[in-house]
Coordinates of C-alpha atoms in Angstrom, one line a residue:
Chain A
X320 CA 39.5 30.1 0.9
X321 CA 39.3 27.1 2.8
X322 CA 35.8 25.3 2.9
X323 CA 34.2 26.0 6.3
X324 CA 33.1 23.0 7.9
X325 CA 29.1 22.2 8.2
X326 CA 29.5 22.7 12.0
X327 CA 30.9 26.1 12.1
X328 CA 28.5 27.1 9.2
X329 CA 25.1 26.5 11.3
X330 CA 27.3 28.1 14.6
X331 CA 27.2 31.3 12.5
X332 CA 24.0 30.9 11.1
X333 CA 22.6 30.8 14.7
X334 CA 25.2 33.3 15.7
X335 CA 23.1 35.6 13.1
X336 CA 26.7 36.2 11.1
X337 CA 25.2 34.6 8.0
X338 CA 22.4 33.9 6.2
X339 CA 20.6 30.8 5.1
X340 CA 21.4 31.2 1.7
X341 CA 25.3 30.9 2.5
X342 CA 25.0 28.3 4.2
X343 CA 23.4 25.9 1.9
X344 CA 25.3 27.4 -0.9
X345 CA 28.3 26.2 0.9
X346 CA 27.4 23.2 2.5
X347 CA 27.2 19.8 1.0
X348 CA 23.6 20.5 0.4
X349 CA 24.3 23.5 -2.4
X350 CA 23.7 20.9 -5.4
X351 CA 20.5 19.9 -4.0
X352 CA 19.3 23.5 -3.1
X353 CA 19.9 24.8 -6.4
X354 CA 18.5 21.8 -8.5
X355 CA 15.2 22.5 -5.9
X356 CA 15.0 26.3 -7.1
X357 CA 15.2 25.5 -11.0
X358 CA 12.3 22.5 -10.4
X359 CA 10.2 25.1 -8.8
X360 CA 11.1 28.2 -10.9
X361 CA 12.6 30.6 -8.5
X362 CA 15.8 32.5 -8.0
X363 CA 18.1 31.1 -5.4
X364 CA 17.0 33.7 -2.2
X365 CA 17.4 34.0 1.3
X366 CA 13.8 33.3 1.8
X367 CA 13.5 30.0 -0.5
X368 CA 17.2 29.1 1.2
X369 CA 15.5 29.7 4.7
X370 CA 12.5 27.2 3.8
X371 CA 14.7 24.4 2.3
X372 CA 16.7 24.3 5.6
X373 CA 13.9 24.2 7.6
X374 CA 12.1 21.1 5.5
X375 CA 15.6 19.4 5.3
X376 CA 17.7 20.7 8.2
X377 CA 18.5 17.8 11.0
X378 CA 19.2 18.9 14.0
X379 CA 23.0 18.2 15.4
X380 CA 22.0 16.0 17.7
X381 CA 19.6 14.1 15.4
X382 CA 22.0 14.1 12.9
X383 CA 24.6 12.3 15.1
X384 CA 22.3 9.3 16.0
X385 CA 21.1 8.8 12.4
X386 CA 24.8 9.3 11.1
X387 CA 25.9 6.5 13.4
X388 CA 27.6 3.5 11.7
X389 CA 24.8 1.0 13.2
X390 CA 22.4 3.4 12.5
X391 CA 19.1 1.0 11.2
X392 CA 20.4 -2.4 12.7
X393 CA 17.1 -3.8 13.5
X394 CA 15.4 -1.9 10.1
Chain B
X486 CA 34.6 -13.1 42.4
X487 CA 37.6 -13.5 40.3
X488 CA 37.2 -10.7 37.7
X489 CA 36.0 -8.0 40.3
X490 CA 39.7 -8.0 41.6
X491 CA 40.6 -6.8 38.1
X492 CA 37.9 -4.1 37.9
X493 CA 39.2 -3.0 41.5
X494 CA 42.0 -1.8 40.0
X495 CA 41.3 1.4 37.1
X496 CA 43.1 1.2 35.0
X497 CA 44.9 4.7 33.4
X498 CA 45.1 3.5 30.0
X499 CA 41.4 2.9 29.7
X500 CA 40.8 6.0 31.8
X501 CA 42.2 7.6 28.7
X502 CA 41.1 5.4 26.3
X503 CA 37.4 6.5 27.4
X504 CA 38.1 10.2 27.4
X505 CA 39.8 9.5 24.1
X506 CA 35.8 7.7 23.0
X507 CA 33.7 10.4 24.7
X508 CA 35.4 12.6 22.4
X509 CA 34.2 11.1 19.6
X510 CA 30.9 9.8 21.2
X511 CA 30.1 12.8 23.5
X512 CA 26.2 11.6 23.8
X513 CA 26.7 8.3 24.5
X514 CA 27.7 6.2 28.1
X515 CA 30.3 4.4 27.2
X516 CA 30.5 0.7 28.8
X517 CA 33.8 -0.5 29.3
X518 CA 34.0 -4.2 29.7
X519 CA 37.3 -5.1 31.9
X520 CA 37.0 -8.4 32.6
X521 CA 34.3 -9.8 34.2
X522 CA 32.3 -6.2 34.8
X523 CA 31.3 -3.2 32.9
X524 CA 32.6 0.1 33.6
X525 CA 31.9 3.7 33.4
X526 CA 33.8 6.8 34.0
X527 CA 33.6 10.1 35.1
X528 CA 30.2 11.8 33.8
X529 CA 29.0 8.6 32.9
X530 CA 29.5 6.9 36.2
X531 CA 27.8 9.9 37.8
X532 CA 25.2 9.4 35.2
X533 CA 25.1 5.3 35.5
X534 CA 25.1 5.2 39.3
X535 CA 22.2 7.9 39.1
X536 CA 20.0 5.7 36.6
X537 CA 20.8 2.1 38.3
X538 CA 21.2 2.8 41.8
X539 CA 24.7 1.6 41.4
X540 CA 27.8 2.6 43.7
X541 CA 29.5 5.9 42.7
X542 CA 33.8 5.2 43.3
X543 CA 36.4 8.1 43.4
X544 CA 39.5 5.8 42.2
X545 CA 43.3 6.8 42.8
X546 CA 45.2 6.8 39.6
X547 CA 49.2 6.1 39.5
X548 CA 49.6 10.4 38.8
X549 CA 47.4 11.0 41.9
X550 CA 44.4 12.1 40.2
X551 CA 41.2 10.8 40.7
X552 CA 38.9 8.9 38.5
X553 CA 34.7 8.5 39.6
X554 CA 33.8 5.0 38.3
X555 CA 31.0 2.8 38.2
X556 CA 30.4 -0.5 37.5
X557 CA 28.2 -3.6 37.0
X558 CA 28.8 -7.2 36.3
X559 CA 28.8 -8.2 32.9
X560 CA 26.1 -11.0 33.4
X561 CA 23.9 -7.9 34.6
X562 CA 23.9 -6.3 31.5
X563 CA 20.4 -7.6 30.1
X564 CA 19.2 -6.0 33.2
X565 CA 21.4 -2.6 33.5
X566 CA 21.0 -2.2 29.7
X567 CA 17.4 -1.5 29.2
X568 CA 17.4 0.8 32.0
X569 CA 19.9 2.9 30.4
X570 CA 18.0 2.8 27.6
X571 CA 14.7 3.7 29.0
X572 CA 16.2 6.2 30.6
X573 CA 16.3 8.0 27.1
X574 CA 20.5 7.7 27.4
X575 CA 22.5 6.1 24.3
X576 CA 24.7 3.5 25.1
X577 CA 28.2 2.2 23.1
X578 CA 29.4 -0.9 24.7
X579 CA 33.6 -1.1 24.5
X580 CA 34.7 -4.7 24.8
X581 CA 38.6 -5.5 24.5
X582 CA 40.3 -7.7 22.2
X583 CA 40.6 -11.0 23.7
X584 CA 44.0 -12.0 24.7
X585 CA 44.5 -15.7 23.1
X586 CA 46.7 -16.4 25.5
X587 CA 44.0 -15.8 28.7
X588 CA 41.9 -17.4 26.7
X589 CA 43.8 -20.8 26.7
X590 CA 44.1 -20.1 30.2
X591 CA 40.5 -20.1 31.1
X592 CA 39.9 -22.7 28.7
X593 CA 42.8 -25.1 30.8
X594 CA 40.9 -23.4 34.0
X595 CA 43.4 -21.6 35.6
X596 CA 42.7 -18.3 37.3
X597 CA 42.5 -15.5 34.8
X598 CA 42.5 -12.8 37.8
X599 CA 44.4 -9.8 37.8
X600 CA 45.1 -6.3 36.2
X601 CA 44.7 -6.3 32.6
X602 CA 48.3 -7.1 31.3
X603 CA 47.5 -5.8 27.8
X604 CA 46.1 -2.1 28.3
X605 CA 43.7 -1.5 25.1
X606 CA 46.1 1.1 22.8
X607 CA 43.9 1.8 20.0
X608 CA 40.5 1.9 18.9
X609 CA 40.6 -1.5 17.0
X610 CA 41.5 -3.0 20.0
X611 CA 38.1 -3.3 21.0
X612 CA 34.9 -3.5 18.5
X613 CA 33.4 -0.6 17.1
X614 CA 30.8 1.0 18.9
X615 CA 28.5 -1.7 19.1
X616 CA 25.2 0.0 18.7
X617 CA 23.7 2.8 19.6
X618 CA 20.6 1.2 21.4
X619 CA 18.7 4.1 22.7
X620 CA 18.0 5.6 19.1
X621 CA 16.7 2.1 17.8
X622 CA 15.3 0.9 20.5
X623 CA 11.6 0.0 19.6
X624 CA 8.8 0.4 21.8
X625 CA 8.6 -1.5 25.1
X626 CA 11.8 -3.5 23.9
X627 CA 15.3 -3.1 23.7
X628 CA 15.8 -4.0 20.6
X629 CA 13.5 -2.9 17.6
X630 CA 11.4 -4.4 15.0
X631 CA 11.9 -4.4 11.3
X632 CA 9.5 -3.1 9.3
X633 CA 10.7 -5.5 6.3
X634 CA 9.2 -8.5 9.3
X635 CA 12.6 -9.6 9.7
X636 CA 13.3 -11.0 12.9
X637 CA 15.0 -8.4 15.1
X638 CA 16.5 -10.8 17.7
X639 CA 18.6 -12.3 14.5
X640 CA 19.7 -9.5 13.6
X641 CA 20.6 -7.9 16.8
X642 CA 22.4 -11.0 17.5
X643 CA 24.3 -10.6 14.9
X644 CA 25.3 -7.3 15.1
X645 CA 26.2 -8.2 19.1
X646 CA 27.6 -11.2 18.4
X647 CA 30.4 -10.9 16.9
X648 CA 33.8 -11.0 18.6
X649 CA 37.0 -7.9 18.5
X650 CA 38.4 -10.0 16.1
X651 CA 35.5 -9.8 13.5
X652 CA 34.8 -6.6 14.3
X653 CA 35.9 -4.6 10.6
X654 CA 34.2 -8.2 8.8
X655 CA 31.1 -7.6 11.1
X656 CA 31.0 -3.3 9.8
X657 CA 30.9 -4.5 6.2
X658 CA 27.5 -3.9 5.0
X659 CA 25.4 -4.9 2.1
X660 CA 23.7 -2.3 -0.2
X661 CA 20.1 -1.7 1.8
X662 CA 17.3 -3.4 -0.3
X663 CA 14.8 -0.4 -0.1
X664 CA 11.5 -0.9 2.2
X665 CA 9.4 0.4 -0.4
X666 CA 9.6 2.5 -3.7
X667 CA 7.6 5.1 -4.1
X668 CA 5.2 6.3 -7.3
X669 CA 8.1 8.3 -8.8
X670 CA 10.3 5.8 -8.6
X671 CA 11.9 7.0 -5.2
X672 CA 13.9 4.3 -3.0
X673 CA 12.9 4.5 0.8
X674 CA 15.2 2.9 2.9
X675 CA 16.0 3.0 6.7
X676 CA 12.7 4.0 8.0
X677 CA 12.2 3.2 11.3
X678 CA 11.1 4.3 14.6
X679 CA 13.7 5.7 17.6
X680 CA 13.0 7.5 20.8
X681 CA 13.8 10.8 21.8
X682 CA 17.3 11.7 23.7
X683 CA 16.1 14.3 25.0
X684 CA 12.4 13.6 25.8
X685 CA 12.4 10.4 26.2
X686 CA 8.6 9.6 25.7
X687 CA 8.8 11.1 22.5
X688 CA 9.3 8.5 19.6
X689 CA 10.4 10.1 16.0
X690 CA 10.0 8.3 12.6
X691 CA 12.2 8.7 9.9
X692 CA 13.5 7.4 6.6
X693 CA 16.0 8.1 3.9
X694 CA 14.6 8.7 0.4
X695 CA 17.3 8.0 -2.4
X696 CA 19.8 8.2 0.3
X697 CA 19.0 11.5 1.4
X698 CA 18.0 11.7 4.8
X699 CA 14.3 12.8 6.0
X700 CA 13.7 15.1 8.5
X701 CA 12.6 12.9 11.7
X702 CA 8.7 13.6 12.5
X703 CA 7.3 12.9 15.7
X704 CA 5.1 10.1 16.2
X705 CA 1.5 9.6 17.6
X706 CA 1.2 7.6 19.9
X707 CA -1.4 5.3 18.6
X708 CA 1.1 4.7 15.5
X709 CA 4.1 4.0 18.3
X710 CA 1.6 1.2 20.0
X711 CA 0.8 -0.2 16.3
X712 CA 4.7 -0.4 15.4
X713 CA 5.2 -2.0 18.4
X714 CA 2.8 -4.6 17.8
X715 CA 3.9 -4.3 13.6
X716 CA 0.4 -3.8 13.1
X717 CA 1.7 -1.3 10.8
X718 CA 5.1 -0.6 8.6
X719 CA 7.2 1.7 7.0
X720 CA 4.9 1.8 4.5
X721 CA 2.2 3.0 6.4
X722 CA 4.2 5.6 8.5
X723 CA 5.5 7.0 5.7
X724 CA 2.1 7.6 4.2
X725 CA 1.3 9.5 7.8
X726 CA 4.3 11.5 7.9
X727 CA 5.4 12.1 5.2
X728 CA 2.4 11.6 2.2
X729 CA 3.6 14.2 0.0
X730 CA 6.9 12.3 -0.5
X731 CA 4.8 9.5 -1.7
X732 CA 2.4 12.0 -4.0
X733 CA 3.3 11.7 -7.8
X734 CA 5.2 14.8 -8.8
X735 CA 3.6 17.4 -10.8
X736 CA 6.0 18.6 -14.0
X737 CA 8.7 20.8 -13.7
X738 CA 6.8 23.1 -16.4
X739 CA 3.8 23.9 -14.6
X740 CA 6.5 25.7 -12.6
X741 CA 7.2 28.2 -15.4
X742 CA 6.0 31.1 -15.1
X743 CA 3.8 33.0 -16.4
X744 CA 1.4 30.1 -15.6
X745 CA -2.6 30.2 -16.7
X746 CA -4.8 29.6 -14.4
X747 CA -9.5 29.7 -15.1
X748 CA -10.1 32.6 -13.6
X749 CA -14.1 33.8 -12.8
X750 CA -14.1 35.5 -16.1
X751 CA -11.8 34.1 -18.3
X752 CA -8.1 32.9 -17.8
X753 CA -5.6 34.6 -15.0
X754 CA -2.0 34.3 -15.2
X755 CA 0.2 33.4 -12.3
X756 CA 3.1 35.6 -13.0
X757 CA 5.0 34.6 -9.6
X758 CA 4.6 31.9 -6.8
X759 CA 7.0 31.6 -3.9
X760 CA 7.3 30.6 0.5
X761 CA 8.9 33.1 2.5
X762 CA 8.6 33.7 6.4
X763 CA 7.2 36.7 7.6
X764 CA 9.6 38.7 9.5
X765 CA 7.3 41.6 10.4
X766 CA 7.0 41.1 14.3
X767 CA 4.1 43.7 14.6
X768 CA 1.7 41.0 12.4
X769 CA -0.1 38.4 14.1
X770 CA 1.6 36.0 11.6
X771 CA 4.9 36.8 12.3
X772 CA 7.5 33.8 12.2
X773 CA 4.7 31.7 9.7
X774 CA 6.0 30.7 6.4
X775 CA 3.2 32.2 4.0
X776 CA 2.9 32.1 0.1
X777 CA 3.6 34.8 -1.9
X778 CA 1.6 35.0 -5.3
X779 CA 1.2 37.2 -8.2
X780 CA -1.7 37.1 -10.4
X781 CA -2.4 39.6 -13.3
X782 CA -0.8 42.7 -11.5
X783 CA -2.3 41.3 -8.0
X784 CA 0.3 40.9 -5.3
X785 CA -1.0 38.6 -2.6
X786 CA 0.5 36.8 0.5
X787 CA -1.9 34.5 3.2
X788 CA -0.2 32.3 6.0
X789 CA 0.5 28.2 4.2
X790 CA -0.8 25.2 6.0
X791 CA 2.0 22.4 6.7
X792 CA 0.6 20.5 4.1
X793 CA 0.7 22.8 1.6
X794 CA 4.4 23.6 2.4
X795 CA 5.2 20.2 2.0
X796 CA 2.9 20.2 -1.0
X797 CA 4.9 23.1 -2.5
X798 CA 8.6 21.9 -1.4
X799 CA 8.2 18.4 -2.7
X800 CA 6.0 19.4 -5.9
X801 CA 3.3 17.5 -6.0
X802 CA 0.7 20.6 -6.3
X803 CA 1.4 23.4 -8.9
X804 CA 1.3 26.9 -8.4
X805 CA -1.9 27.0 -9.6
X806 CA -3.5 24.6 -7.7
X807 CA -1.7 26.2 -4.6
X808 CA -3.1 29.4 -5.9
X809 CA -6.8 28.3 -6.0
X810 CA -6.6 27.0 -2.7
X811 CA -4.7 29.9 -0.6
X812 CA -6.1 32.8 -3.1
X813 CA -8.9 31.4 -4.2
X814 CA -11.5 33.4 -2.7
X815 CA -9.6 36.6 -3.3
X816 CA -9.2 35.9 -7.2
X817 CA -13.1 34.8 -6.9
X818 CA -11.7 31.4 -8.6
X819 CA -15.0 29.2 -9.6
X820 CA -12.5 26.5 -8.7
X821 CA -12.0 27.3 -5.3
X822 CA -15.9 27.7 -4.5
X823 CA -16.2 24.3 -6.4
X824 CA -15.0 22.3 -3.2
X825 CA -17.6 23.2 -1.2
X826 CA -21.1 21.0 -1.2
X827 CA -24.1 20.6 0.7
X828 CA -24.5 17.2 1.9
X829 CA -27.2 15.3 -0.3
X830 CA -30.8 15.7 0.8
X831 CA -30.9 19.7 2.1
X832 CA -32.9 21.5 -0.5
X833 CA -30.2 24.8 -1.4
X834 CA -33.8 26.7 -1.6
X835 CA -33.4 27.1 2.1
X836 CA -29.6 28.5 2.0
X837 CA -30.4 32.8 2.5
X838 CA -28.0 35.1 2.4
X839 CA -28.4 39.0 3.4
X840 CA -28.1 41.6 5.5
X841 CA -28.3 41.6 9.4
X842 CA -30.6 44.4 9.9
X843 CA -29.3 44.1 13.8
X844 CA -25.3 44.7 12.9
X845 CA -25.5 45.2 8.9
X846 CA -23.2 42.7 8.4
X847 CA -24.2 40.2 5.3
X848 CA -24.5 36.7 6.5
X849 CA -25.4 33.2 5.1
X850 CA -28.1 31.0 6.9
X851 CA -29.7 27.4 5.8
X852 CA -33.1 26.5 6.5
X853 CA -32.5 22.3 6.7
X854 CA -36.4 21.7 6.6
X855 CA -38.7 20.3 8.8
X856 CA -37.2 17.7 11.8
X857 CA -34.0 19.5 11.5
X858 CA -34.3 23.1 11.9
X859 CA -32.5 26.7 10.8
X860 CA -28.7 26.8 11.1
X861 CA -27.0 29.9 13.0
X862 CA -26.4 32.8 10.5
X863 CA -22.8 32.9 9.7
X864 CA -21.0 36.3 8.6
X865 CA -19.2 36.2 4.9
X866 CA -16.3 37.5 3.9
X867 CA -16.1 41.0 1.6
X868 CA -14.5 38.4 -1.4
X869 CA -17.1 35.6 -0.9
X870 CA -20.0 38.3 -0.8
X871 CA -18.5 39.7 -4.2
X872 CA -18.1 36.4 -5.9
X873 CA -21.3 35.8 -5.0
X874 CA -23.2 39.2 -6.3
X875 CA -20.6 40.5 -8.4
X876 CA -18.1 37.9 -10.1
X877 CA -21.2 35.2 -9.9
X878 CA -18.1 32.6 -9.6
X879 CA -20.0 31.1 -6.0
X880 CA -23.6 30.0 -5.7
X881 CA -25.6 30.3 -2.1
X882 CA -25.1 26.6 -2.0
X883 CA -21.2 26.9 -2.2
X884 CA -21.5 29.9 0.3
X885 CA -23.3 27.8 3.2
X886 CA -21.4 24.7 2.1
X887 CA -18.2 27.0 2.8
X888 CA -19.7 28.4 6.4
X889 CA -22.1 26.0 7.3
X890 CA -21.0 22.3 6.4
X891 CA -19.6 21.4 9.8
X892 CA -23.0 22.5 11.8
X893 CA -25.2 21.4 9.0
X894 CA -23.2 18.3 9.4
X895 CA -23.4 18.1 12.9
X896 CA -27.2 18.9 12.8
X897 CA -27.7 16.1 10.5
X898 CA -26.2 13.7 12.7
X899 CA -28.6 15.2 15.7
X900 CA -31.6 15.8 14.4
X901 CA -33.9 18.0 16.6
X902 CA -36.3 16.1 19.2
X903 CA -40.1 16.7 17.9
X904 CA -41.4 18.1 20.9
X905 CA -38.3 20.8 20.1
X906 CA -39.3 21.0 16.7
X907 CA -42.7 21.5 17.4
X908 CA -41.8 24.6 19.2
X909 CA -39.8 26.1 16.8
X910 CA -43.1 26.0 14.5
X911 CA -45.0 28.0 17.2

């Protein structure tokens, strides 16, 4: 099955079709999520998945400004 | 004006070449410089005559459609620029390749008027977007200040500087020399301050830490003003918005469970510790992130503070200590009640605990002495009242430290007038 982009993964998260869990564990992100729930002793989980979106997740629009090639010129 | 004539006359290939860049660049006004004047097109000249109080043009092009367009001269665009900015929009300039040719002729001063005889045809015709000014733009400037106390105007001028030509030489960049590391060894780089797109009075800090992106945080405005004036740095604004990213981290073993923990008498075990959000929309707490522990055979869950979530996420407390300070009173922890202390001077012979006769409801009251008076009577929980009596693991100092230290505090600071104090003794 073909990867689903990052884009069309949050448009089904907020679209209710999926979970939290699926899309981290199919995003770019999955490494990082699972590497967070063995440092802190849990079970990968809709619930834990739902918290590390919402300390990591950046918005769409915030993500395009910071993703932006001259993104920290005058930093 | 020479170069208006060429701007007079839209051009279709850069009518396409902009809805080929909005595309990519959907959130940005694109500025199209044709000759001597900058350009905008279709919802960006509605947008760009709105903002500068510039004339709004329906052009023809050569397959009868129409085209709105806007436009400035270039020499205008230290003025027009900021506004944009300021207006919270984010602006990609699009400059052409110079044509050599043209060149030599405005360098033998002939006229250089005229449509554009070399339409651009791809994007590295013209530079890269330039910069995306509105998201860097510091405070009360148009360009930003480094918090590494580089000079800005240098490097914006390099950045702007350079010409088509140098444009993929210009995009090569240096590894970033991180702004500051961090006790574990972390590598912050690109913090910096941007405003808001969409409120643009809202100003956002953020920073990547090993690469990986932060989420942005929005600033005080106090810490905008003190950025501005680089009276503070990354540094700093990374200790204020994100401090637990500059905590050390606590092992990864005291995330094993089962995990001991000094309980009031004798050791508790912390069989299970996790964050969930409550999804129960009958609970006042509904849509909170809360902590979920399990102690001995005790289940428990209590709402988490911010600070404790980011505590938790970027493990710098462990599960104990995030147990003794969200459960702590239910467990009856000796550790918990151990954070709260009478200020120095108040004799704890004057804390009394007991029963309301008027509403039977056991409260906590602190006589302070004489010149300072008696304290409200504060109601205790059922768990403080047990450690208290029962589990012994709070004294009647800890329990009016616990209710009481703000307005013993604030009574301290106030002392009562004589004449007032006098009449309390009648």
């Amino acid at each position: 099955m073909a990867k689903i982009e990052y884009d069309e993964l949050v448009q089904l998260l907020q679209d209710g079709k999926i979970g939290h869990l699926r899309v981290l564990l199919e995003s770019d992100d999955a490494e990082a999520y699972l590497e967070w729930c063995e440092q802190h002793g849990i079970e990968p989980s809709e619930e834990s998945a739902e918290f590390y979106y919402d300390e990591t997740e950046i918005d769409m629009m915030e993500r395009q400004l910071i993703d932006d090639e001259c993104y920290g010129i005058w930093n | 004006m020479a170069g208006q004539k060429r701007t007079d006359i839209p051009d279709e290939t850069l009518a396409g070449q902009f809805d080929e860049m909005k595309k990519r660049h959907p959130d940005a006004i694109l500025l199209f410089r044709t000759g001597d004047t900058y350009m905008t097109y279709r919802q960006d000249a509605d947008k760009a005559s709105s903002v500068l109080g510039i004339e709004l043009r329906e052009r023809s092009l050569p397959d009868n459609t129409t085209i709105r367009t806007a436009g400035f001269p270039y020499h205008a665009l230290d003025t027009y620029l900021p506004r944009l900015v300021r207006a919270g929009l984010r602006v990609a300039i699009c400059e052409q390749l110079e044509d050599p040719k043209r060149k030599k002729k405005e360098a033998d001063g002939l006229d250089t008027s005229g449509p554009i005889k070399e339409p651009i045809k791809k994007e590295n015709d013209m530079p890269r977007k330039k910069k995306e000014k509105a998201p860097q733009e510091e405070p009360g400037k148009t360009a930003g200040v480094p918090a590494d106390g580089e000079n800005p105007k240098e490097k914006k001028s390099e950045s702007t500087s350079h010409s088509a030509g140098q444009g993929d030489a210009a995009t090569e960049r240096k590894p970033r020399e991180p702004q500051m590391v961090t006790v574990n060894g972390d590598k912050v780089t690109h913090g910096h301050a941007y405003r808001s797109n969409v409120n643009p009075e809202d100003w956002y800090f953020t920073a990547r830490i090993n690469g990986q992106q932060l989420k942005p945080q929005k600033m005080e405005p106090a810490d905008v003003a003190a950025y501005d004036k680089k009276e503070i740095g990354v540094p700093e604004l990374m200790q204020r918005y994100y401090p637990t990213k500059l905590m050390p981290r606590v092992p990864e073993e005291a995330f094993k469970y089962p995990n001991g923990l000094a309980g009031p008498s004798g050791p508790l075990t912390v069989e299970k510790f996790n964050v969930y959000k409550e999804t129960d929309e009958t609970r006042a707490d509904y849509g909170r992130y809360k902590f979920y522990a399990q102690v001995g055979d005790k289940k428990m869950s209590a709402p988490a503070s911010r600070d404790d979530l980011n505590a938790y996420f970027d493990r710098v407390a462990t599960p104990g200590q995030l147990v003794e300070r969200n459960f702590g009173e239910r467990l009856h922890l000796p550790s918990h009640y151990a954070q709260f202390r009478l200020p120095d001077g108040i004799d704890p012979k004057g804390v009394r605990v007991a029963k309301d006769r008027s509403d039977g409801k056991w409260k906590v009251s602190a006589d302070l002495g004489e010149g300072l008076g008696r304290t409200s009577k504060q109601e205790i929980s059922f768990d403080d009242g047990y450690s208290l009596f029962k589990a012994k693991s709070a004294t009647r100092e800890q329990i009016a430290a616990k209710y009481l230290g703000g307005e013993i505090a604030a009574m301290m600071a106030a002392p009562l007038s004589v004449e007032k104090s006098a009449s309390m003794k009648m």
